[in-house]
mmCIF file of N, CA and C in Angstrom:
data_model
loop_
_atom_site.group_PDB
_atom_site.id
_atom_site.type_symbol
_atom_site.label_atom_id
_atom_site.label_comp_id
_atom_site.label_asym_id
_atom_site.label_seq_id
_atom_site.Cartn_x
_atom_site.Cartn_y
_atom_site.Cartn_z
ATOM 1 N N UNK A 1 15.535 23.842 18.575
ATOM 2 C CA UNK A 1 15.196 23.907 17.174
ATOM 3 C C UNK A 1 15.574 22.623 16.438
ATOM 4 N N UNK A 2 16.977 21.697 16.667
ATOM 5 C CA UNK A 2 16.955 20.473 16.329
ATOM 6 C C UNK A 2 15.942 19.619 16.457
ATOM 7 N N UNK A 3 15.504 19.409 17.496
ATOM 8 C CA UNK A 3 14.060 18.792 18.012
ATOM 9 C C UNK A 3 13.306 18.665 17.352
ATOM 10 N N UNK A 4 13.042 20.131 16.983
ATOM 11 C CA UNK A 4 11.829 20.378 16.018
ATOM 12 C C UNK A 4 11.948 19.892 14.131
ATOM 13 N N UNK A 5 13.475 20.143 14.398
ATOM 14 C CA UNK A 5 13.591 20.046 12.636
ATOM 15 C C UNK A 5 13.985 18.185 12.643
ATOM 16 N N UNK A 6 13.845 17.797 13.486
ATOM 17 C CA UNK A 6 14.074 16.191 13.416
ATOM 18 C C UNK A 6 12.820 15.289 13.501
ATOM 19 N N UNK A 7 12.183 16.005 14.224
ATOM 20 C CA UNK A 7 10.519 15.780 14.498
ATOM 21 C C UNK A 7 9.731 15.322 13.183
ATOM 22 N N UNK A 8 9.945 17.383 12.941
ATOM 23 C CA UNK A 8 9.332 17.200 11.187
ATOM 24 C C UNK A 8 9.828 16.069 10.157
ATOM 25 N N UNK A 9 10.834 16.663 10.020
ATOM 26 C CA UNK A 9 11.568 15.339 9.095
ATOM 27 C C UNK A 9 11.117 13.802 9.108
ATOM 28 N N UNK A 10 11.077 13.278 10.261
ATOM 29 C CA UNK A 10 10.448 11.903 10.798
ATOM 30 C C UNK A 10 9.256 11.628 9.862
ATOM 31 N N UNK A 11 8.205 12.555 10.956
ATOM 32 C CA UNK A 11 6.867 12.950 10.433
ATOM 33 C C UNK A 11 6.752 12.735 8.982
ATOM 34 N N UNK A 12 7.097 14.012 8.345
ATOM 35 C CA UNK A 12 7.441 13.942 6.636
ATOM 36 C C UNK A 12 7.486 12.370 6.292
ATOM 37 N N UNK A 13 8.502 11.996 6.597
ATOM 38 C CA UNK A 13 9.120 10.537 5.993
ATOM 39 C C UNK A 13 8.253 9.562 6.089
ATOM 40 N N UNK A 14 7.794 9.532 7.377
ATOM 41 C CA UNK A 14 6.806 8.491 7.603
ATOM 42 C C UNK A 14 5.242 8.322 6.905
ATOM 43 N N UNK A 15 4.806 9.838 6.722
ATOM 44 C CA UNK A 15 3.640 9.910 5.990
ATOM 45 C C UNK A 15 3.760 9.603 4.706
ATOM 46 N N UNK A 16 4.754 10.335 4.014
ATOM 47 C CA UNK A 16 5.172 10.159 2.197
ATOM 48 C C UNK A 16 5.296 8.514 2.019
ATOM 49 N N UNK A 17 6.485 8.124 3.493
ATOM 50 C CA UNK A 17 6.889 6.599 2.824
ATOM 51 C C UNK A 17 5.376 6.004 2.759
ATOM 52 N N UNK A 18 4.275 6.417 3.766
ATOM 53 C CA UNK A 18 2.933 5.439 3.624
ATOM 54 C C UNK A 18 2.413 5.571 2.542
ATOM 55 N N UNK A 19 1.676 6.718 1.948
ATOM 56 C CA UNK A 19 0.970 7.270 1.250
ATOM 57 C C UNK A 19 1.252 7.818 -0.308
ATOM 58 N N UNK A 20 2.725 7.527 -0.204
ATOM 59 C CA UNK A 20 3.158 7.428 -1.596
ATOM 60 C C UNK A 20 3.179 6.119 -2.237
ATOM 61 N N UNK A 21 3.211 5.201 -1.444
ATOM 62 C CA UNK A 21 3.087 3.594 -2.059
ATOM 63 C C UNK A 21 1.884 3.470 -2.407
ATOM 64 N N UNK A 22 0.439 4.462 -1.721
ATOM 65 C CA UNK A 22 -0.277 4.007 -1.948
ATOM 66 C C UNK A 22 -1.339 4.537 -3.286
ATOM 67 N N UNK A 23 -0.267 5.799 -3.570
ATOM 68 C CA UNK A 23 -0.996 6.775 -4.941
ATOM 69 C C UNK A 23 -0.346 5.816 -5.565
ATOM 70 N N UNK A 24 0.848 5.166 -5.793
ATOM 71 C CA UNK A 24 1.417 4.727 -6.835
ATOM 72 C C UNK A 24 0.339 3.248 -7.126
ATOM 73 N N UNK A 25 0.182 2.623 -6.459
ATOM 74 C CA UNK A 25 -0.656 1.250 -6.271
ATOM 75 C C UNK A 25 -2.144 1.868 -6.721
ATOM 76 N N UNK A 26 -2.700 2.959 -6.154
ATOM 77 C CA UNK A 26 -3.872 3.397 -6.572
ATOM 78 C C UNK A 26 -3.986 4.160 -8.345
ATOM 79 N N UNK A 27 -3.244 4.798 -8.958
ATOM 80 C CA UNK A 27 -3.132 5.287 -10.029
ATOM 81 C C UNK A 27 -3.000 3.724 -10.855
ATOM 82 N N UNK A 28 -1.999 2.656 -10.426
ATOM 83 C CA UNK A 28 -1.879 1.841 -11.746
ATOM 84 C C UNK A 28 -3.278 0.848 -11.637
ATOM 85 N N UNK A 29 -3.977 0.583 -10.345
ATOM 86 C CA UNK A 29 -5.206 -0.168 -10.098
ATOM 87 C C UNK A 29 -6.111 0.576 -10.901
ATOM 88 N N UNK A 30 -6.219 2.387 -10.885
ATOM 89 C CA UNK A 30 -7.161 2.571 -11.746
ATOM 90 C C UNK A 30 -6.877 2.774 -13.253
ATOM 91 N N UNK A 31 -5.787 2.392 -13.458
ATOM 92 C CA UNK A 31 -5.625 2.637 -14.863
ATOM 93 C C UNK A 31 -6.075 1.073 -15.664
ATOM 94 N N UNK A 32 -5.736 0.428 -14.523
ATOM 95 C CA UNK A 32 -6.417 -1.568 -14.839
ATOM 96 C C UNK A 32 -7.914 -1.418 -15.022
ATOM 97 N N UNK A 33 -8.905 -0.314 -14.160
ATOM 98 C CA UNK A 33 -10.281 -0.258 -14.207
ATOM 99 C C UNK A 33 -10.260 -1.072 -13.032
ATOM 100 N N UNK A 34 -9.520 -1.490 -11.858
ATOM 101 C CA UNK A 34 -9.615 -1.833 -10.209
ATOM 102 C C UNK A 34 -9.722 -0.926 -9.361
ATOM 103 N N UNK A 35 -10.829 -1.360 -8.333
ATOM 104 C CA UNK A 35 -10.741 -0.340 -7.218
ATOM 105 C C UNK A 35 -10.099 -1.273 -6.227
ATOM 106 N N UNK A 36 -9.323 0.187 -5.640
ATOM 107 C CA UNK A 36 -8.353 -0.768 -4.330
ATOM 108 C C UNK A 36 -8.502 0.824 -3.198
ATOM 109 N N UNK A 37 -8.500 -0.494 -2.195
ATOM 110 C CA UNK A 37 -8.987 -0.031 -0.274
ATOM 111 C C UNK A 37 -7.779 0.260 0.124
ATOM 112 N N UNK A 38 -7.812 1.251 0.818
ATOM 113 C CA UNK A 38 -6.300 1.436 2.182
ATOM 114 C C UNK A 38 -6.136 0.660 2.585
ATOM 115 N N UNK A 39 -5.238 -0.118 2.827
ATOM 116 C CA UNK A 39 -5.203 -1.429 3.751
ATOM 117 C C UNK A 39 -4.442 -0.763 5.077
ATOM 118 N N UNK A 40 -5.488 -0.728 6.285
ATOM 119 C CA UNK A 40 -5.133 -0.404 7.143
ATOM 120 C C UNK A 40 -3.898 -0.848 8.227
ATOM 121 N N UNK A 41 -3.147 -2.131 7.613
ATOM 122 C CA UNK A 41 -2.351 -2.307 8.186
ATOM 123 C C UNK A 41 -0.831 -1.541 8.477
ATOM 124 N N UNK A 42 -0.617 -0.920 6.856
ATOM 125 C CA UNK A 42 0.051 0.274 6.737
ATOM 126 C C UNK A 42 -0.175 1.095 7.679
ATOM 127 N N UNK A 43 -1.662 1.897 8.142
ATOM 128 C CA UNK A 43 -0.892 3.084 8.817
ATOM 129 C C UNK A 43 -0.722 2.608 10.587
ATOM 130 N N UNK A 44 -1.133 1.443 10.702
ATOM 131 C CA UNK A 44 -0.698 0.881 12.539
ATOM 132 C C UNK A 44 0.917 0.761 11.805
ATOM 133 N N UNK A 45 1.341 0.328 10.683
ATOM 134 C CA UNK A 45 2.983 -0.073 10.477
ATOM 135 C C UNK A 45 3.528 1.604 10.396
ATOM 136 N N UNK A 46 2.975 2.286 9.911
ATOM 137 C CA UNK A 46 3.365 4.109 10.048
ATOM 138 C C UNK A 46 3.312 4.943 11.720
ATOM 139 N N UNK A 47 1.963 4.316 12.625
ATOM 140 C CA UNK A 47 2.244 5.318 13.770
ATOM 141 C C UNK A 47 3.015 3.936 14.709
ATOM 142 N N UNK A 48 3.320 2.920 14.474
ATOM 143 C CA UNK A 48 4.544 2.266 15.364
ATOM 144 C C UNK A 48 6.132 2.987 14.946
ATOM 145 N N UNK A 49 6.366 3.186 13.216
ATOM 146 C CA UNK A 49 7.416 3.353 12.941
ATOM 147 C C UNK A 49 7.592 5.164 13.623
ATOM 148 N N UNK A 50 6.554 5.930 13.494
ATOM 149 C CA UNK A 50 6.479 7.261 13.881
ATOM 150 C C UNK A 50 6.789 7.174 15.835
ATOM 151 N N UNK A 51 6.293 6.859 16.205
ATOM 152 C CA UNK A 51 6.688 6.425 17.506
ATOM 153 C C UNK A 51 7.686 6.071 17.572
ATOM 154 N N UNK A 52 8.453 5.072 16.894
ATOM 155 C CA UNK A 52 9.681 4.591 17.327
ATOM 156 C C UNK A 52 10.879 5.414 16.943
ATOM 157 N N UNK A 53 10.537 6.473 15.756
ATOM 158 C CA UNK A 53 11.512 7.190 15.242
ATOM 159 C C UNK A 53 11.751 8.650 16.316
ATOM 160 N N UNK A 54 10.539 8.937 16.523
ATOM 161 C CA UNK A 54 10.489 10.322 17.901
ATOM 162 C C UNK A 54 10.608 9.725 18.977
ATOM 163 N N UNK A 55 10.885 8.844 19.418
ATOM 164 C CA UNK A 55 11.617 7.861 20.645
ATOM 165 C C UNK A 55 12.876 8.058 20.403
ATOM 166 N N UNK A 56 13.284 7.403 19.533
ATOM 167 C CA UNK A 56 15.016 7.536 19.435
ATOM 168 C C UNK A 56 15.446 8.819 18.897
ATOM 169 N N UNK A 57 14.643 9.881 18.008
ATOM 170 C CA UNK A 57 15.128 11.213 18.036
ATOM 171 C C UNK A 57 15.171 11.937 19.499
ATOM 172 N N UNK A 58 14.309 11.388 20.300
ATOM 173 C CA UNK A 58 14.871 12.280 21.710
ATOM 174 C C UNK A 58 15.720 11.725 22.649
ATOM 175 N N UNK A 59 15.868 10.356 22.466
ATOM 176 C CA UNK A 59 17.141 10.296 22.987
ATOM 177 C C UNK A 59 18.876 10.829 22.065
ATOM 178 N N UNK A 60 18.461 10.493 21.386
ATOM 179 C CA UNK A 60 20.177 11.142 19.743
ATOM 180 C C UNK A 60 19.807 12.383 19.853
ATOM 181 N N UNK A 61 18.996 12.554 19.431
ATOM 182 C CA UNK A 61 19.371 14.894 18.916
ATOM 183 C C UNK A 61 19.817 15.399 20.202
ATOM 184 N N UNK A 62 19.331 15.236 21.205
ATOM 185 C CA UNK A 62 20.013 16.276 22.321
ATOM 186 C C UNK A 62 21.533 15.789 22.759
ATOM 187 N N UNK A 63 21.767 14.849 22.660
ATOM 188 C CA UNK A 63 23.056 14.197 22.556
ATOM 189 C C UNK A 63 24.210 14.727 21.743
ATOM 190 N N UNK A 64 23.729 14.394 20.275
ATOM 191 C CA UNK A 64 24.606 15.264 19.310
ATOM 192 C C UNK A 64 24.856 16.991 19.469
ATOM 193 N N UNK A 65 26.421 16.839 18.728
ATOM 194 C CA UNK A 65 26.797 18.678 19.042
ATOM 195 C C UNK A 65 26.686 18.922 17.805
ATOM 196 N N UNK A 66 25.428 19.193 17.403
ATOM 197 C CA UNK A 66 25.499 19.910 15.912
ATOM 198 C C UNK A 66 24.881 20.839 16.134
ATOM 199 N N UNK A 67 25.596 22.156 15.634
ATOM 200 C CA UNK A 67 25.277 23.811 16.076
ATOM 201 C C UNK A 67 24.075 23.750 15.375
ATOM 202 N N UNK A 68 23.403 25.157 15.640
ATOM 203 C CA UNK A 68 22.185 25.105 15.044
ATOM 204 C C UNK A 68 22.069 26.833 13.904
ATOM 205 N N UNK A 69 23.569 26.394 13.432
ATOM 206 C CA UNK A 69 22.703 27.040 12.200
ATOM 207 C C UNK A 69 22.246 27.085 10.841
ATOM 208 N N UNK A 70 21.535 27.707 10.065
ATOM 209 C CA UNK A 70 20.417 26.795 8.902
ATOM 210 C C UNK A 70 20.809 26.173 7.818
ATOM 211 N N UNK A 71 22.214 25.740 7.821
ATOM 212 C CA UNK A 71 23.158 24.517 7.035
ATOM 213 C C UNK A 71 22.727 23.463 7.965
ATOM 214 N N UNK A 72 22.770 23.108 9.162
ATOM 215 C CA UNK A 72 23.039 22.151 9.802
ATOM 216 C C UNK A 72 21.635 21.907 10.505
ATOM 217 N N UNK A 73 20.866 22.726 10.268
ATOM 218 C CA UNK A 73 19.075 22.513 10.544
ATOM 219 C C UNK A 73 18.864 21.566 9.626
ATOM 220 N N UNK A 74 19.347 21.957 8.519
ATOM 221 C CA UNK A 74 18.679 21.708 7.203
ATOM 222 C C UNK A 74 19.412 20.029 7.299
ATOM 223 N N UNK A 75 20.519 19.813 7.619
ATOM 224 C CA UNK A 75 21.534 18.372 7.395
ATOM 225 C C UNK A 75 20.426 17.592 8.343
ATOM 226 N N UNK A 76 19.820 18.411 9.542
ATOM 227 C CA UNK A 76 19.795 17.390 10.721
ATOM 228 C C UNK A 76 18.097 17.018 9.946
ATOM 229 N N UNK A 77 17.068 18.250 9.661
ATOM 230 C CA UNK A 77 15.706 17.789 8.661
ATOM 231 C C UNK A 77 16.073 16.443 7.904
ATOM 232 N N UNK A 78 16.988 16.862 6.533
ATOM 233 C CA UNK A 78 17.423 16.146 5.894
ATOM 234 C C UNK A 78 18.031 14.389 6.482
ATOM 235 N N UNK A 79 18.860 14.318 7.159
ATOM 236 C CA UNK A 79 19.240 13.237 8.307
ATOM 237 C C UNK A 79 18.095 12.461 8.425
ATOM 238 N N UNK A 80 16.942 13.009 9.224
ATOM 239 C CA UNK A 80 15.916 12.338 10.252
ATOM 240 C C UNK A 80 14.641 12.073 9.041
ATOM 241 N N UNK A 81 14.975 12.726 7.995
ATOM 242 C CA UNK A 81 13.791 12.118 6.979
ATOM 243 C C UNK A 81 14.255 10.977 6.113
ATOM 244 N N UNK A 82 15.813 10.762 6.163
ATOM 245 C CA UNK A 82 16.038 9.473 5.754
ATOM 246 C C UNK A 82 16.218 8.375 6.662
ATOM 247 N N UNK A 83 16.047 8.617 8.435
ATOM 248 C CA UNK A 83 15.706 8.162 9.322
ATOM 249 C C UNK A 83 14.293 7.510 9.153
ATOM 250 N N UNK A 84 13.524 8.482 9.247
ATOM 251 C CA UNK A 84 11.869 7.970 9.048
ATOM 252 C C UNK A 84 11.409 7.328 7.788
ATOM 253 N N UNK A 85 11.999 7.192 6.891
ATOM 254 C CA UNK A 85 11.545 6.518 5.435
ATOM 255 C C UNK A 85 12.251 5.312 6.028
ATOM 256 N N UNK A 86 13.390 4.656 6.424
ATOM 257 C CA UNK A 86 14.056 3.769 7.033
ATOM 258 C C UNK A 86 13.718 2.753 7.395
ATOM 259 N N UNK A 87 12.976 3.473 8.529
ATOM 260 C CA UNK A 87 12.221 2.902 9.868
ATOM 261 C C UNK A 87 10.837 2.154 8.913
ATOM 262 N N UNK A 88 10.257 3.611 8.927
ATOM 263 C CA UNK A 88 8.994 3.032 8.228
ATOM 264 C C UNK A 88 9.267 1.640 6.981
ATOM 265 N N UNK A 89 10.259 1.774 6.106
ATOM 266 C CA UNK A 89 9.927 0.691 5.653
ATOM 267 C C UNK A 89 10.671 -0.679 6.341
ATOM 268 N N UNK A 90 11.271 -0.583 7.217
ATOM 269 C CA UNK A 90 11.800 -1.402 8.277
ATOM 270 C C UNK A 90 10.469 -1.853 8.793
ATOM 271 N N UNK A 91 9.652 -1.375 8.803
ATOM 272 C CA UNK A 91 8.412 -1.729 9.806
ATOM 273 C C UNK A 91 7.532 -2.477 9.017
ATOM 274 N N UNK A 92 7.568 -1.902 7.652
ATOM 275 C CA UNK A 92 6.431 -2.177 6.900
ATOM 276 C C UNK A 92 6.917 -3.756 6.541
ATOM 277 N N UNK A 93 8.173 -4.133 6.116
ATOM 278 C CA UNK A 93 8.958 -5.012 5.843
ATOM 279 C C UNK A 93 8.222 -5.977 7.505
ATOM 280 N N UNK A 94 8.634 -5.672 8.581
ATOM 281 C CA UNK A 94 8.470 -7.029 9.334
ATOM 282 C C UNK A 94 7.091 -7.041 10.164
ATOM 283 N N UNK A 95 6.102 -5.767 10.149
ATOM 284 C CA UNK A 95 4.771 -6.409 10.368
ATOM 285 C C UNK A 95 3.732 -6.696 9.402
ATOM 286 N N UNK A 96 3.740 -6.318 7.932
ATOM 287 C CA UNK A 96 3.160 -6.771 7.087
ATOM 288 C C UNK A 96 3.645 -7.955 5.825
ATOM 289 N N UNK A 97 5.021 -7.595 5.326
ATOM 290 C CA UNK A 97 5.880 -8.678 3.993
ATOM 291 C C UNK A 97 6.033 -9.987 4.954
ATOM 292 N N UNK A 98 6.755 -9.966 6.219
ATOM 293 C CA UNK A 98 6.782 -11.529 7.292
ATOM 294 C C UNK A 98 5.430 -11.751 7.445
ATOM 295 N N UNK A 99 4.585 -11.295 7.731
ATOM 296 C CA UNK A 99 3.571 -11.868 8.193
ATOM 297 C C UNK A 99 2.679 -12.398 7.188
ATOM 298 N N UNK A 100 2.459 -12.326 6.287
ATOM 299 C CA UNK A 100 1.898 -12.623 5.167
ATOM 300 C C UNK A 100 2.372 -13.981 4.671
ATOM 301 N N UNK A 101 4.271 -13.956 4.564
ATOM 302 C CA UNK A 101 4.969 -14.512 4.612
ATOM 303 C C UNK A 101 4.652 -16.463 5.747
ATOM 304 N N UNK A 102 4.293 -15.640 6.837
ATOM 305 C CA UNK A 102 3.928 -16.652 8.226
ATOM 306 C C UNK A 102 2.712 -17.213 7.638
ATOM 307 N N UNK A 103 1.912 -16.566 7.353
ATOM 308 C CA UNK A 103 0.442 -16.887 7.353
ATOM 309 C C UNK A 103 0.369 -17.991 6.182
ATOM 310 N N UNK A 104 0.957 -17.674 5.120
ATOM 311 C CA UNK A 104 1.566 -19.193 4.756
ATOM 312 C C UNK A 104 1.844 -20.669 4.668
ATOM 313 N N UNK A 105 2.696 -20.362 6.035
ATOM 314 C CA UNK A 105 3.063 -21.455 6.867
ATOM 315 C C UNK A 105 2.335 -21.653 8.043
ATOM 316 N N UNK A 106 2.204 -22.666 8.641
ATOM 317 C CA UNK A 106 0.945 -22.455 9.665
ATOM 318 C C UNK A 106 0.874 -24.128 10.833
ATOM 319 N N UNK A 107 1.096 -23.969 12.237
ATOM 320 C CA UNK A 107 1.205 -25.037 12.670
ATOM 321 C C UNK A 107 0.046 -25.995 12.876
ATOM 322 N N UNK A 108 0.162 -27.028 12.480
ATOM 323 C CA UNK A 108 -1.211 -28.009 12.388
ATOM 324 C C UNK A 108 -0.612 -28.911 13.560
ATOM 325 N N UNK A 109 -1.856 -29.223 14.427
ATOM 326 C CA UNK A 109 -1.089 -30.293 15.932
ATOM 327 C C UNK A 109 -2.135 -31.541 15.038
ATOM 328 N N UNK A 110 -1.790 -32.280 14.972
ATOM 329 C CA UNK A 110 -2.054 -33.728 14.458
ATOM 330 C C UNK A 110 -1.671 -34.896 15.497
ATOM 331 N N UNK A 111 -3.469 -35.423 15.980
ATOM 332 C CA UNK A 111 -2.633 -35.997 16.788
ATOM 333 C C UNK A 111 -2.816 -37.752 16.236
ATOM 334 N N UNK A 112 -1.503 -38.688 17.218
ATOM 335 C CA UNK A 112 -1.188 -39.791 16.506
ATOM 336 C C UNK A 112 -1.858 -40.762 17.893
ATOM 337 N N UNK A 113 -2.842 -41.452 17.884
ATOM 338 C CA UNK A 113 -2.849 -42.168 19.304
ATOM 339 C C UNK A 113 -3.385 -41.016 20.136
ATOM 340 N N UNK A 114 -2.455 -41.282 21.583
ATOM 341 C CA UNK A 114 -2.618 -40.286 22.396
ATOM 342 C C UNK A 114 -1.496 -39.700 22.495
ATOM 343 N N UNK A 115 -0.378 -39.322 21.529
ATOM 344 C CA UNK A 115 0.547 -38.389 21.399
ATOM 345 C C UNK A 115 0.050 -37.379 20.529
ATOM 346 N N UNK A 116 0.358 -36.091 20.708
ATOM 347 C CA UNK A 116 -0.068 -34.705 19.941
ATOM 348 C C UNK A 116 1.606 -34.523 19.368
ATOM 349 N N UNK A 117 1.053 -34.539 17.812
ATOM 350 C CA UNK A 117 2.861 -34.441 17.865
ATOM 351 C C UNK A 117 2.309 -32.787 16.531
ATOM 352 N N UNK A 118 3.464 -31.909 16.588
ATOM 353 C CA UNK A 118 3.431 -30.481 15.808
ATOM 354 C C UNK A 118 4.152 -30.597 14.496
ATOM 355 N N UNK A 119 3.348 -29.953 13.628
ATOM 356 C CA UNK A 119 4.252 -30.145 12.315
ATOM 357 C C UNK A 119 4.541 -28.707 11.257
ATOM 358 N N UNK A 120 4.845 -28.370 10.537
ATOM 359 C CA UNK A 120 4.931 -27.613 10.037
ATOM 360 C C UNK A 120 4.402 -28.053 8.268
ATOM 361 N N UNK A 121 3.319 -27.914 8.098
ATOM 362 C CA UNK A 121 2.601 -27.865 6.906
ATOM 363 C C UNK A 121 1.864 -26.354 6.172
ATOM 364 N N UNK A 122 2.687 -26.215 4.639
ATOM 365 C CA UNK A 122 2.102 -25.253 3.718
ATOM 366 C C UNK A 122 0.688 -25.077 4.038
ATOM 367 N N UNK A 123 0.368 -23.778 3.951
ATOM 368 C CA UNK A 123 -1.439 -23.582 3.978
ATOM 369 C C UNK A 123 -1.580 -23.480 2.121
ATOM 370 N N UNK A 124 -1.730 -24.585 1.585
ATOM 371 C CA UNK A 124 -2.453 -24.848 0.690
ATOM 372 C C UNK A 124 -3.455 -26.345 0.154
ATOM 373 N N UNK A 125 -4.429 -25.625 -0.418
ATOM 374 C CA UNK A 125 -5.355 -26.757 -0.592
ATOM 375 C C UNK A 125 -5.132 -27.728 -1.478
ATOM 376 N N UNK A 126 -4.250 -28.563 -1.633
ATOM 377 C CA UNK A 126 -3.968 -29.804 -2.378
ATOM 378 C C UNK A 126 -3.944 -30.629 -1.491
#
């Protein structure tokens, strides 16, 4: 029954943390008179973080000695949904905010002669 109530919890966390960023972003876009798209990168950053959170819930919950009754169901639900909001924005943070971040920055090989030498130049057009 831990299993299960750690599962859910995950689950829970991971969907709300996606899909609540995205009513909030969608309500103030339409209150601007903008339409705005799912950006699908969110939910590959939701079923990696969902995967990675029911990975490590089955290795920890069967491990831990926490009895199972519905005080301590409820701690372990409670627990694993601030697990999965965590994760998920742990995820969302380093495959979408870094990468955006990267894309930025960007390696240009420039070459001098017949040496190729690497540099690190801003991606902007000035």
């Amino acid at each position: 029954m831990k299993m299960i109530m750690a599962f859910t919890g995950i689950f829970v966390a991971v969907f709300t943390r996606t899909f609540l960023a995205y009513t909030y972003k969608l309500f103030n876009t339409r209150a601007s008179g903008e339409n705005l798209r799912f950006n699908f990168k969110f939910l590959v950053s939701s079923m990696f973080a969902f995967a990675y959170g029911t990975a490590s819930a089955m290795v920890i919950v069967p491990i831990t000695a926490i009895p199972e009754d519905p005080l301590n169901l409820l701690f372990t639900l409670f627990t694993s949904f601030l697990y999965g909001w965590g994760i998920n924005d742990a995820f969302n943070k380093i495959f979408i905010d870094w990468t955006k971040h990267w894309k930025r920055v960007r390696i240009v090989f420039v070459k001098r002669g017949s040496k190729a030498s690497r540099t690190l130049q801003p991606n902007c057009k000035t």
